[in-house]
Amino acid sequence: MTTLPQIEHIEQLFKQNSKFTDKEGKLFVPKILESIDKIDIDLVKLLMADEKAKEQFFIKIDDVYVLNQNDLIEFFTMNEYFNHSYTSYTNKIGLIKKDNFIKKFDDVVLAFPYKDCVLEGGQTKDDDKKSEVFYNSIISRDEIDRLLEPKVLTNIKKFDKDGEHEVEEITENDNLIIKGNNLLALHSLKKRYAGRVKLIYIDPPYNTGNDSFGYNDSFNHSTWLTFMKNRLEVAREFLRDDGVIFISLDDKEVHYMKVLADEIFDRNNFIGNIAWESKTKSQNTKTSFNKLQPKVEHILVYTKKTCRRFNLIKKGEKKYPEKDTKGNYREYPLEVMNADGVRGRSSMVFKIEGILPPKGKQWKLGQETISEYMKRKDLFVRDEKIILKMRPENEIAELTEPFWGLFTKDIGTAESAKKELTQILNSDKHGFETVKPIELIKRLIFHTTNKNDIILDFHAGSGTTAHAVLELNKEDGLNRKFILVEQMDYIQDITCKRVEKVIEKNQQGSFIYAELKEIDNFKDSPINQLNKNMQYLPISELEDEEYGISSKEIAINKKFYGVEDE
């Protein structure tokens, strides 16, 4: 068993002081934990004198270094401390109250094995089931930094209505389709697109046992949660403050994902759960008599920070049939509501022209609003009822359809979307069973985006999101941009081919295709001995002649990543 370099380094550091070892020279962890708790001077000096330890266990505030006790305690209290994958969480999944000894905030959160780890998830084929190393965020920091370093882009080409073209540079106006591990692709794209994406839509593996998520470890459920947590944490950095994320799920994982997403995006930023009627046909199997027939799937909706105004479907205009010296208006009898309900307010019970609302009721409009109508002389009494003159300049004149949290089968089902994909590709051999309808994704994009907004989908699948963006742009001319990431090998034969066909049909739109550069091993690096999945070339080795990157691609990468010539 080979210990990870960071563990060995920290162990040797603490062994330099006999205060932290026993008689046999082994680390005396209880004494170390006690010293951390007391912020022992010898311990602080020991860590501050070592650059690696200083970087890992201290937070710099202005010119002052503050010891991060939580990280240091977690380092010495890991479960399975000497067993290739490290986690401070027990091998159970559920809600916990954070440990008081570790001095964390007193929140209730979702705990699961390997939550404090990074799972690369290197699967590229549906039948490529693999058991992977979980890199702990505290003790495997070197490996994680290397893993998540931006990767070289290669095989770069552009597609438009006239076919395939060479690329000189990737500009702000280009749509992108990236082939490669989506976690690594996100970290590669982060510097350029962080804080710029308006909408993220993902349709991740549902972890049903029948989909593309099938890693052969004993914690399949927690593996899925770790897989999703790693990706959602970095995805959040892409969103604008008013950005929105939609996460498609079925009944199996939606409730766990809700708690996990509350932690990542903050439960106060939860907008709602859209139910989509995805199926109309029942399962006629032996087991269908023993279970509920699934009919809907879920789409969890979060914003990053700011509550935003959704675009709504217009149904028409309000009518203003009355007219006076100031112009057209409509009459609105002021309504009342229950005063003892959730929205009950004593301040909403007041006299208007000497009239009070009925007992147990309150006005629907407050005193400040009513005062504005009275100042404009747009309020009068008729038959003991308060009548307001509503004018087009003082209200939204459009009649709109609400953004309902329910999409019925009329918008399309998984069955109809599968047929649609078959027609587009002119083949039923695509292998997709649960495709999302174009109209469903178009509706999400319509409600949440405007001109030139960027849409990100890092579980691109068959390319429905790009298809929807292109169709919607053709309809309203708002020139939205898409970024798609897919790591499965079908990306060229299905994802790209579909988008190419849409561009050809519409005679407008384009995209740049690129791949994360794959390599057999990292030159002069022991990391490849630990995980053979780490097979992408980091940007720091872009110009190493061993990897044969062309001068043209070197120039494109440098410009894309903002790398200066030495």
Coordinates of C-alpha atoms in Angstrom, one line a residue:
M1 CA 0.0 0.0 0.0
T2 CA 1.4 3.4 -1.1
T3 CA 0.3 6.3 1.0
L4 CA -0.6 9.5 -0.8
P5 CA 2.2 12.2 -0.9
Q6 CA 0.3 14.7 1.2
I7 CA -0.4 12.3 4.0
E8 CA 3.2 11.3 4.2
H9 CA 4.4 14.9 4.1
I10 CA 2.1 16.0 7.0
E11 CA 2.9 12.9 9.0
Q12 CA 6.7 13.5 8.7
L13 CA 6.2 17.1 9.6
F14 CA 4.4 16.3 12.9
K15 CA 7.0 13.6 13.7
Q16 CA 9.6 16.3 13.9
N17 CA 8.2 17.3 17.3
S18 CA 8.3 14.5 19.9
K19 CA 5.3 16.2 21.5
F20 CA 3.1 14.7 18.8
T21 CA 4.5 11.2 18.8
D22 CA 4.4 8.2 21.2
K23 CA 7.3 6.2 22.5
E24 CA 7.5 4.2 19.3
G25 CA 7.8 7.3 17.2
K26 CA 4.3 7.0 15.8
L27 CA 1.8 9.9 15.6
F28 CA -0.1 10.4 18.8
V29 CA -3.4 11.6 17.3
P30 CA -5.2 12.4 20.6
K31 CA -2.4 14.8 21.6
I32 CA -2.5 16.4 18.2
L33 CA -6.3 16.9 18.4
E34 CA -6.0 18.4 21.9
S35 CA -3.3 20.8 20.6
I36 CA -5.5 21.8 17.7
D37 CA -8.4 22.5 20.0
K38 CA -6.2 24.7 22.2
I39 CA -4.4 26.3 19.3
D40 CA -1.1 25.2 20.7
I41 CA 1.8 27.5 19.9
D42 CA 4.2 24.7 19.0
L43 CA 1.6 23.3 16.6
V44 CA 1.0 26.6 15.0
K45 CA 4.8 27.3 14.6
L46 CA 5.3 23.8 13.1
L47 CA 2.6 24.3 10.5
M48 CA 3.6 27.9 9.7
A49 CA 7.2 27.0 9.0
D50 CA 6.1 24.6 6.3
E51 CA 4.8 26.1 3.0
K52 CA 2.6 23.1 2.1
A53 CA 1.0 23.0 5.5
K54 CA 0.7 26.7 5.7
E55 CA -1.2 26.8 2.4
Q56 CA -3.5 23.9 3.3
F57 CA -4.4 24.7 6.9
F58 CA -4.4 28.4 7.1
I59 CA -6.7 31.1 5.8
K60 CA -5.1 34.4 4.9
I61 CA -7.1 37.5 6.0
D62 CA -5.4 40.7 4.8
D63 CA -1.8 40.0 6.1
V64 CA -2.8 37.7 9.0
Y65 CA -2.8 33.9 8.8
V66 CA -5.7 32.1 10.7
L67 CA -5.6 28.4 11.5
N68 CA -8.4 26.4 9.9
Q69 CA -9.1 24.1 12.8
N70 CA -11.9 22.3 11.0
D71 CA -9.7 21.1 8.1
L72 CA -6.9 20.1 10.4
I73 CA -9.2 18.1 12.7
E74 CA -10.8 16.4 9.7
F75 CA -7.3 15.5 8.4
F76 CA -6.6 13.5 11.6
T77 CA -10.1 12.0 12.1
M78 CA -10.7 10.5 8.7
N79 CA -12.5 7.2 8.4
E80 CA -10.4 4.5 6.5
Y81 CA -7.3 6.7 7.1
F82 CA -4.9 4.3 5.3
N83 CA -7.2 2.9 2.6
H84 CA -6.8 4.6 -0.7
S85 CA -10.2 6.4 -0.5
Y86 CA -10.7 8.7 2.5
T87 CA -13.9 10.1 4.0
S88 CA -14.8 11.6 7.3
Y89 CA -18.5 10.6 6.8
T90 CA -19.8 7.2 8.0
N91 CA -21.0 4.6 5.6
K92 CA -24.6 5.7 6.0
I93 CA -26.8 8.1 4.1
G94 CA -29.1 10.5 5.9
L95 CA -29.7 13.8 7.6
I96 CA -27.2 14.7 10.4
K97 CA -26.6 17.6 12.7
K98 CA -23.0 18.6 12.2
D99 CA -20.5 17.4 14.8
N100 CA -20.0 19.9 17.6
F101 CA -16.4 18.7 18.2
I102 CA -15.4 19.7 14.6
K103 CA -17.0 23.1 15.5
K104 CA -19.1 23.4 12.4
F105 CA -22.3 25.4 12.2
D106 CA -25.3 23.8 13.8
D107 CA -27.1 23.1 10.5
V108 CA -28.9 19.9 9.5
V109 CA -27.4 18.5 6.3
L110 CA -27.3 15.4 4.1
A111 CA -24.5 13.1 5.0
F112 CA -23.2 10.3 2.8
P113 CA -20.0 8.3 2.4
Y114 CA -17.3 10.1 0.4
K115 CA -19.2 13.4 0.5
D116 CA -15.9 15.1 1.3
C117 CA -14.3 13.6 -1.8
V118 CA -13.9 14.3 -5.5
L119 CA -15.0 11.5 -7.9
E120 CA -13.8 12.0 -11.5
G121 CA -16.4 9.8 -13.1
G122 CA -14.4 8.8 -16.2
Q123 CA -16.9 6.6 -17.9
T124 CA -17.1 7.1 -21.7
K125 CA -19.2 4.1 -22.8
D126 CA -22.4 2.7 -21.4
D127 CA -20.8 -0.7 -20.7
D128 CA -17.7 0.9 -19.1
K129 CA -18.5 0.2 -15.5
K130 CA -15.6 1.0 -13.2
S131 CA -14.6 1.4 -9.6
E132 CA -12.8 4.7 -9.0
V133 CA -10.7 6.4 -6.4
F134 CA -12.4 9.0 -4.3
Y135 CA -9.9 11.9 -3.7
N136 CA -10.4 13.4 -0.3
S137 CA -10.6 17.2 -0.4
I138 CA -8.3 17.5 2.6
I139 CA -5.6 14.9 2.3
S140 CA -5.6 14.4 -1.5
R141 CA -5.2 18.1 -2.3
D142 CA -2.3 17.7 -4.6
E143 CA -4.1 15.0 -6.7
I144 CA -7.3 17.1 -6.8
D145 CA -5.4 20.2 -7.9
R146 CA -3.8 18.2 -10.7
L147 CA -7.0 16.5 -11.7
L148 CA -8.9 19.8 -11.9
E149 CA -6.3 21.9 -13.7
P150 CA -7.7 23.2 -17.0
K151 CA -7.1 20.8 -19.9
V152 CA -5.8 21.3 -23.4
L153 CA -8.5 21.5 -26.2
T154 CA -7.8 19.6 -29.4
N155 CA -9.5 18.4 -32.6
I156 CA -11.1 21.8 -32.8
K157 CA -13.5 22.4 -35.7
K158 CA -16.5 24.6 -36.6
F159 CA -19.8 23.5 -38.1
D160 CA -22.4 25.7 -39.8
K161 CA -24.9 25.4 -42.6
D162 CA -22.1 25.1 -45.1
G163 CA -20.4 22.2 -43.3
E164 CA -17.1 21.8 -41.5
H165 CA -14.4 24.5 -41.2
E166 CA -11.1 25.1 -39.6
V167 CA -10.9 27.3 -36.5
E168 CA -8.6 30.2 -35.9
E169 CA -10.0 31.1 -32.4
I170 CA -12.9 30.5 -30.1
T171 CA -14.8 33.7 -29.7
E172 CA -17.4 35.0 -27.3
N173 CA -20.0 34.5 -30.0
D174 CA -19.4 30.8 -30.5
N175 CA -21.6 28.0 -29.4
L176 CA -19.5 25.1 -27.9
I177 CA -19.8 21.3 -27.8
I178 CA -17.0 19.8 -25.7
K179 CA -16.1 16.1 -25.5
G180 CA -14.5 15.0 -22.3
N181 CA -15.1 14.3 -18.6
N182 CA -17.7 16.9 -17.5
L183 CA -16.1 17.6 -14.1
L184 CA -12.8 18.4 -15.8
A185 CA -14.5 20.3 -18.6
L186 CA -16.3 22.5 -16.2
H187 CA -13.1 23.3 -14.4
S188 CA -11.5 24.0 -17.7
L189 CA -14.2 26.4 -18.8
K190 CA -14.7 28.0 -15.4
K191 CA -12.2 30.9 -15.7
R192 CA -13.7 32.1 -19.0
Y193 CA -17.4 31.6 -18.2
A194 CA -17.7 32.0 -14.4
G195 CA -20.5 34.4 -13.4
R196 CA -21.7 34.6 -17.0
V197 CA -24.3 31.8 -17.5
K198 CA -28.0 32.6 -17.3
L199 CA -29.4 29.1 -17.4
I200 CA -28.1 25.7 -16.6
Y201 CA -30.2 22.7 -17.6
I202 CA -29.0 19.2 -16.8
D203 CA -30.5 15.8 -17.3
P204 CA -28.0 13.6 -15.3
P205 CA -28.0 9.8 -14.9
Y206 CA -31.0 8.9 -12.7
N207 CA -29.1 6.1 -10.9
T208 CA -31.8 3.6 -11.7
G209 CA -29.4 0.7 -12.3
N210 CA -30.5 0.8 -15.9
D211 CA -28.9 4.0 -17.1
S212 CA -25.3 5.1 -17.8
F213 CA -24.4 5.5 -14.2
G214 CA -23.1 2.2 -13.0
Y215 CA -19.9 2.4 -11.0
N216 CA -19.0 -0.9 -9.4
D217 CA -18.5 0.1 -5.8
S218 CA -20.4 -0.8 -2.7
F219 CA -21.8 2.7 -2.3
N220 CA -23.7 3.1 -5.5
H221 CA -26.1 5.6 -4.0
S222 CA -23.5 7.7 -2.2
T223 CA -21.3 7.5 -5.3
W224 CA -24.0 9.2 -7.3
L225 CA -24.4 11.8 -4.6
T226 CA -20.7 12.5 -4.6
F227 CA -20.7 12.6 -8.4
M228 CA -23.5 15.2 -8.5
K229 CA -22.1 17.3 -5.6
N230 CA -18.7 17.7 -7.2
R231 CA -20.4 18.9 -10.4
L232 CA -23.1 21.1 -8.9
E233 CA -20.6 23.0 -6.7
V234 CA -18.5 24.1 -9.7
A235 CA -21.6 24.6 -11.9
R236 CA -22.9 27.2 -9.4
E237 CA -19.8 29.3 -10.1
F238 CA -20.9 29.6 -13.7
L239 CA -24.2 31.2 -12.9
R240 CA -24.9 34.9 -12.9
D241 CA -26.4 36.2 -9.7
D242 CA -29.8 36.1 -11.4
G243 CA -29.0 32.8 -13.1
V244 CA -31.3 29.7 -12.8
I245 CA -30.5 26.0 -12.8
F246 CA -33.0 23.2 -13.8
I247 CA -32.2 19.6 -12.6
S248 CA -34.2 16.8 -14.2
L249 CA -34.7 13.7 -11.9
D250 CA -37.1 10.9 -11.3
D251 CA -38.6 9.7 -8.0
K252 CA -35.5 7.6 -7.0
E253 CA -33.2 10.5 -6.3
V254 CA -35.2 13.7 -6.4
H255 CA -35.7 13.9 -2.6
Y256 CA -32.0 13.4 -1.8
M257 CA -31.1 15.8 -4.5
K258 CA -33.4 18.5 -3.0
V259 CA -31.5 18.3 0.3
L260 CA -28.1 18.3 -1.4
A261 CA -29.1 21.2 -3.7
D262 CA -30.4 23.2 -0.7
E263 CA -26.9 22.9 0.8
I264 CA -25.2 23.9 -2.4
F265 CA -27.5 26.7 -3.7
D266 CA -29.1 27.6 -0.3
R267 CA -32.7 26.5 0.4
N268 CA -33.8 30.1 0.3
N269 CA -32.9 30.1 -3.4
F270 CA -35.2 27.1 -4.2
I271 CA -37.8 28.3 -6.7
G272 CA -39.9 25.1 -7.0
N273 CA -40.3 21.6 -8.4
I274 CA -41.8 21.3 -11.9
A275 CA -43.7 18.0 -12.5
W276 CA -43.5 16.8 -16.1
E277 CA -45.9 14.2 -17.4
S278 CA -43.3 12.1 -19.0
K279 CA -45.2 8.9 -19.6
T280 CA -48.6 7.9 -21.0
K281 CA -48.1 4.2 -21.4
S282 CA -48.1 1.8 -18.5
Q283 CA -45.7 -1.1 -17.9
N284 CA -47.2 -4.4 -18.7
T285 CA -44.8 -6.6 -16.8
K286 CA -45.1 -9.2 -14.0
T287 CA -43.9 -6.6 -11.4
S288 CA -46.2 -3.9 -12.7
F289 CA -49.0 -5.2 -10.4
N290 CA -46.8 -4.7 -7.3
K291 CA -45.9 -1.0 -7.7
L292 CA -47.1 2.4 -8.6
Q293 CA -46.8 3.2 -12.2
P294 CA -44.5 6.2 -12.6
K295 CA -46.1 9.0 -14.7
V296 CA -44.2 12.1 -13.9
E297 CA -40.5 13.2 -13.6
H298 CA -39.3 16.2 -11.7
I299 CA -37.3 19.3 -12.5
L300 CA -35.8 21.1 -9.4
V301 CA -35.4 24.8 -9.9
Y302 CA -32.9 27.1 -8.1
T303 CA -31.6 30.6 -8.6
K304 CA -28.1 31.6 -7.6
K305 CA -28.9 34.7 -5.5
T306 CA -31.4 37.0 -7.0
C307 CA -35.1 36.4 -7.4
R308 CA -35.8 37.2 -11.0
R309 CA -38.8 38.0 -13.1
F310 CA -39.8 35.2 -15.5
N311 CA -40.8 35.8 -19.1
L312 CA -44.5 34.8 -19.4
I313 CA -46.5 33.7 -22.4
K314 CA -48.7 36.5 -23.7
K315 CA -52.4 35.6 -24.0
G316 CA -53.7 39.0 -25.2
E317 CA -54.3 42.6 -23.9
K318 CA -56.6 43.9 -21.2
K319 CA -59.5 45.9 -22.5
Y320 CA -60.1 49.6 -21.4
P321 CA -63.7 50.3 -22.5
E322 CA -64.3 53.4 -20.4
K323 CA -63.1 56.9 -21.1
D324 CA -62.8 60.2 -19.3
T325 CA -60.8 63.4 -19.7
K326 CA -57.5 61.6 -18.8
G327 CA -58.0 58.7 -21.3
N328 CA -59.1 55.1 -21.4
Y329 CA -59.6 53.0 -18.3
R330 CA -61.3 49.9 -16.9
E331 CA -63.3 49.6 -13.7
Y332 CA -62.0 47.3 -10.9
P333 CA -64.1 46.7 -7.8
L334 CA -61.6 46.5 -5.0
E335 CA -61.6 42.9 -3.7
V336 CA -61.3 41.6 -0.1
M337 CA -59.6 38.5 1.4
N338 CA -59.6 36.6 4.7
A339 CA -58.0 38.6 7.5
D340 CA -57.1 35.6 9.6
G341 CA -55.3 33.6 6.9
V342 CA -51.5 33.3 6.3
R343 CA -51.6 36.7 4.5
G344 CA -53.7 38.4 7.2
R345 CA -52.5 41.9 8.2
S346 CA -54.2 44.3 10.6
S347 CA -52.7 47.1 8.5
M348 CA -54.9 46.0 5.6
V349 CA -58.1 46.8 7.5
F350 CA -58.8 50.5 7.2
K351 CA -61.5 52.9 6.0
I352 CA -61.7 54.0 2.4
E353 CA -64.1 56.8 1.9
G354 CA -65.7 55.8 5.2
I355 CA -66.1 52.2 4.1
L356 CA -64.5 49.2 6.0
P357 CA -64.1 45.7 4.6
P358 CA -66.7 43.2 5.9
K359 CA -66.0 41.6 9.3
G360 CA -63.2 39.0 9.1
K361 CA -62.0 40.4 5.8
Q362 CA -59.2 42.8 4.7
W363 CA -58.6 44.8 1.5
K364 CA -56.4 43.3 -1.1
L365 CA -54.5 46.6 -1.6
G366 CA -52.7 48.5 1.2
Q367 CA -53.1 52.1 2.3
E368 CA -50.2 53.4 0.3
T369 CA -51.5 52.1 -3.0
I370 CA -55.0 53.3 -2.3
S371 CA -53.6 56.8 -1.5
E372 CA -52.0 56.9 -5.0
Y373 CA -55.4 56.1 -6.6
M374 CA -57.1 58.8 -4.5
K375 CA -54.4 61.4 -5.4
R376 CA -55.0 60.7 -9.1
K377 CA -58.7 60.8 -8.5
D378 CA -59.0 57.3 -9.9
L379 CA -61.1 56.0 -7.0
F380 CA -64.8 56.4 -6.4
V381 CA -67.7 54.7 -4.5
R382 CA -70.7 53.1 -6.2
D383 CA -73.4 51.1 -4.3
E384 CA -71.2 51.0 -1.2
K385 CA -68.3 49.4 -3.3
I386 CA -64.9 50.9 -3.8
I387 CA -64.2 51.2 -7.6
L388 CA -60.7 51.8 -9.0
K389 CA -60.0 53.2 -12.4
M390 CA -57.3 51.0 -13.9
R391 CA -55.3 52.7 -16.7
P392 CA -52.9 51.0 -19.1
E393 CA -50.0 53.3 -18.0
N394 CA -50.5 52.3 -14.4
E395 CA -50.5 48.5 -14.8
I396 CA -49.3 45.7 -17.0
A397 CA -51.7 45.7 -19.8
E398 CA -50.7 42.3 -21.1
L399 CA -52.7 39.2 -20.2
T400 CA -50.2 36.4 -19.5
E401 CA -50.1 32.6 -18.8
P402 CA -48.4 31.8 -15.4
F403 CA -45.2 29.8 -15.3
W404 CA -46.9 26.7 -13.9
G405 CA -45.1 24.0 -12.0
L406 CA -46.7 21.4 -14.1
F407 CA -46.0 20.4 -17.7
T408 CA -48.6 18.0 -19.1
K409 CA -48.2 15.5 -21.9
D410 CA -49.2 18.2 -24.4
I411 CA -45.7 19.6 -24.3
G412 CA -44.3 16.2 -25.2
T413 CA -43.4 12.9 -23.4
A414 CA -40.4 10.7 -23.3
E415 CA -42.0 8.4 -25.9
S416 CA -42.8 11.3 -28.3
A417 CA -39.3 12.7 -27.8
K418 CA -37.7 9.4 -28.6
K419 CA -39.6 9.2 -31.9
E420 CA -38.6 12.8 -32.7
L421 CA -34.9 11.9 -32.2
T422 CA -35.3 8.8 -34.4
Q423 CA -36.8 11.0 -37.2
I424 CA -34.0 13.6 -36.9
L425 CA -31.2 11.0 -37.0
N426 CA -33.1 8.8 -39.5
S427 CA -32.3 5.8 -37.3
D428 CA -33.7 4.0 -34.3
K429 CA -30.3 2.7 -33.3
H430 CA -29.4 5.7 -31.1
G431 CA -29.9 3.9 -27.8
F432 CA -31.7 6.6 -26.0
E433 CA -34.9 5.5 -24.2
T434 CA -35.7 8.6 -22.1
V435 CA -35.3 11.7 -24.3
K436 CA -36.6 15.1 -23.3
P437 CA -39.0 16.8 -25.7
I438 CA -37.7 19.9 -27.5
E439 CA -40.8 21.9 -26.5
L440 CA -40.1 21.2 -22.8
I441 CA -36.6 22.6 -23.0
K442 CA -37.7 25.5 -25.2
R443 CA -40.2 26.4 -22.5
L444 CA -37.6 26.5 -19.7
I445 CA -35.3 28.6 -21.9
F446 CA -38.1 31.0 -22.9
H447 CA -39.1 31.6 -19.3
T448 CA -35.6 32.4 -18.0
T449 CA -33.4 33.9 -20.8
N450 CA -33.2 37.0 -23.0
K451 CA -31.0 38.3 -25.8
N452 CA -27.4 36.9 -25.9
D453 CA -27.8 34.9 -22.7
I454 CA -25.6 31.7 -22.3
I455 CA -27.2 28.3 -21.6
L456 CA -25.0 25.5 -20.2
D457 CA -25.8 21.7 -20.3
F458 CA -23.0 19.5 -19.0
H459 CA -25.0 16.3 -19.4
A460 CA -25.7 16.9 -23.1
G461 CA -26.9 13.5 -24.0
S462 CA -28.6 13.5 -27.4
G463 CA -28.2 17.3 -27.7
T464 CA -31.8 18.4 -27.0
T465 CA -30.7 21.6 -25.2
A466 CA -28.7 22.8 -28.2
H467 CA -31.6 21.9 -30.5
A468 CA -34.0 23.9 -28.3
V469 CA -31.7 27.0 -28.3
L470 CA -31.3 26.9 -32.1
E471 CA -35.1 26.6 -32.6
L472 CA -36.0 29.3 -30.2
N473 CA -33.4 31.7 -31.7
K474 CA -34.9 31.1 -35.1
E475 CA -38.4 32.0 -33.7
D476 CA -37.5 35.1 -31.7
G477 CA -34.0 36.2 -33.0
L478 CA -32.6 36.6 -29.4
N479 CA -29.2 35.0 -30.4
R480 CA -28.7 32.9 -27.2
K481 CA -25.5 30.8 -26.9
F482 CA -25.1 27.3 -25.7
I483 CA -22.3 25.3 -24.1
L484 CA -22.7 21.5 -24.2
V485 CA -20.4 19.0 -22.5
E486 CA -20.7 15.2 -23.0
Q487 CA -18.1 12.6 -22.1
M488 CA -19.7 9.5 -23.8
D489 CA -18.3 8.3 -27.1
Y490 CA -21.6 8.8 -28.9
I491 CA -21.1 12.6 -28.9
Q492 CA -20.1 12.8 -32.6
D493 CA -22.5 10.2 -34.0
I494 CA -25.5 11.5 -32.1
T495 CA -25.1 14.8 -30.2
C496 CA -23.2 16.7 -32.9
K497 CA -25.0 15.0 -35.8
R498 CA -28.3 16.1 -34.4
V499 CA -27.2 19.7 -33.9
E500 CA -25.7 19.7 -37.4
K501 CA -29.0 18.6 -38.9
V502 CA -30.9 21.3 -37.1
I503 CA -28.5 23.9 -38.4
E504 CA -28.8 22.5 -41.9
K505 CA -32.6 22.6 -41.7
N506 CA -32.8 26.1 -40.2
Q507 CA -30.0 27.4 -42.5
Q508 CA -28.6 29.4 -39.5
G509 CA -26.5 28.8 -36.4
S510 CA -23.2 27.2 -35.8
F511 CA -21.0 25.6 -33.2
I512 CA -17.4 24.8 -32.4
Y513 CA -16.5 21.2 -31.4
A514 CA -13.5 20.5 -29.3
E515 CA -12.1 17.6 -27.2
L516 CA -10.2 17.6 -24.0
K517 CA -6.8 16.2 -25.1
E518 CA -6.4 12.6 -23.9
I519 CA -3.0 11.1 -23.1
D520 CA -1.7 7.7 -21.9
N521 CA 0.0 9.0 -18.9
F522 CA 1.3 12.1 -17.2
K523 CA 5.0 12.7 -18.0
D524 CA 7.3 12.4 -14.9
S525 CA 4.3 12.2 -12.5
P526 CA 3.5 9.5 -9.9
I527 CA -0.2 10.4 -10.2
N528 CA -0.8 7.9 -13.0
Q529 CA 0.2 5.1 -10.7
L530 CA -2.7 6.1 -8.4
N531 CA -5.5 6.6 -11.0
K532 CA -5.4 5.6 -14.6
N533 CA -8.5 7.6 -15.3
M534 CA -6.5 10.9 -15.1
Q535 CA -5.9 10.8 -18.8
Y536 CA -6.2 14.4 -20.0
L537 CA -3.4 16.8 -20.7
P538 CA -3.1 19.8 -18.4
I539 CA -2.7 23.3 -20.0
S540 CA 0.6 23.6 -18.2
E541 CA 2.1 21.0 -20.5
L542 CA 0.5 22.5 -23.7
E543 CA 3.9 23.1 -25.4
D544 CA 5.6 19.9 -24.4
E545 CA 6.7 18.4 -27.7
E546 CA 6.1 14.9 -26.4
Y547 CA 2.3 15.4 -26.9
G548 CA 2.5 16.7 -30.4
I549 CA 0.1 19.7 -30.1
S550 CA 0.1 21.7 -33.4
S551 CA 1.2 25.3 -33.3
K552 CA -2.3 26.3 -34.5
E553 CA -4.0 24.5 -31.6
I554 CA -1.4 25.9 -29.1
A555 CA -2.3 29.4 -30.3
I556 CA -6.1 28.7 -29.9
N557 CA -5.6 27.3 -26.4
K558 CA -3.4 30.2 -25.3
K559 CA -6.0 32.7 -26.4
F560 CA -8.9 30.7 -25.0
Y561 CA -7.3 30.3 -21.6
G562 CA -5.6 33.7 -21.5
V563 CA -2.1 32.1 -21.3
E564 CA 0.7 34.5 -21.8
D565 CA 3.8 33.6 -24.0
E566 CA 6.9 33.2 -21.9

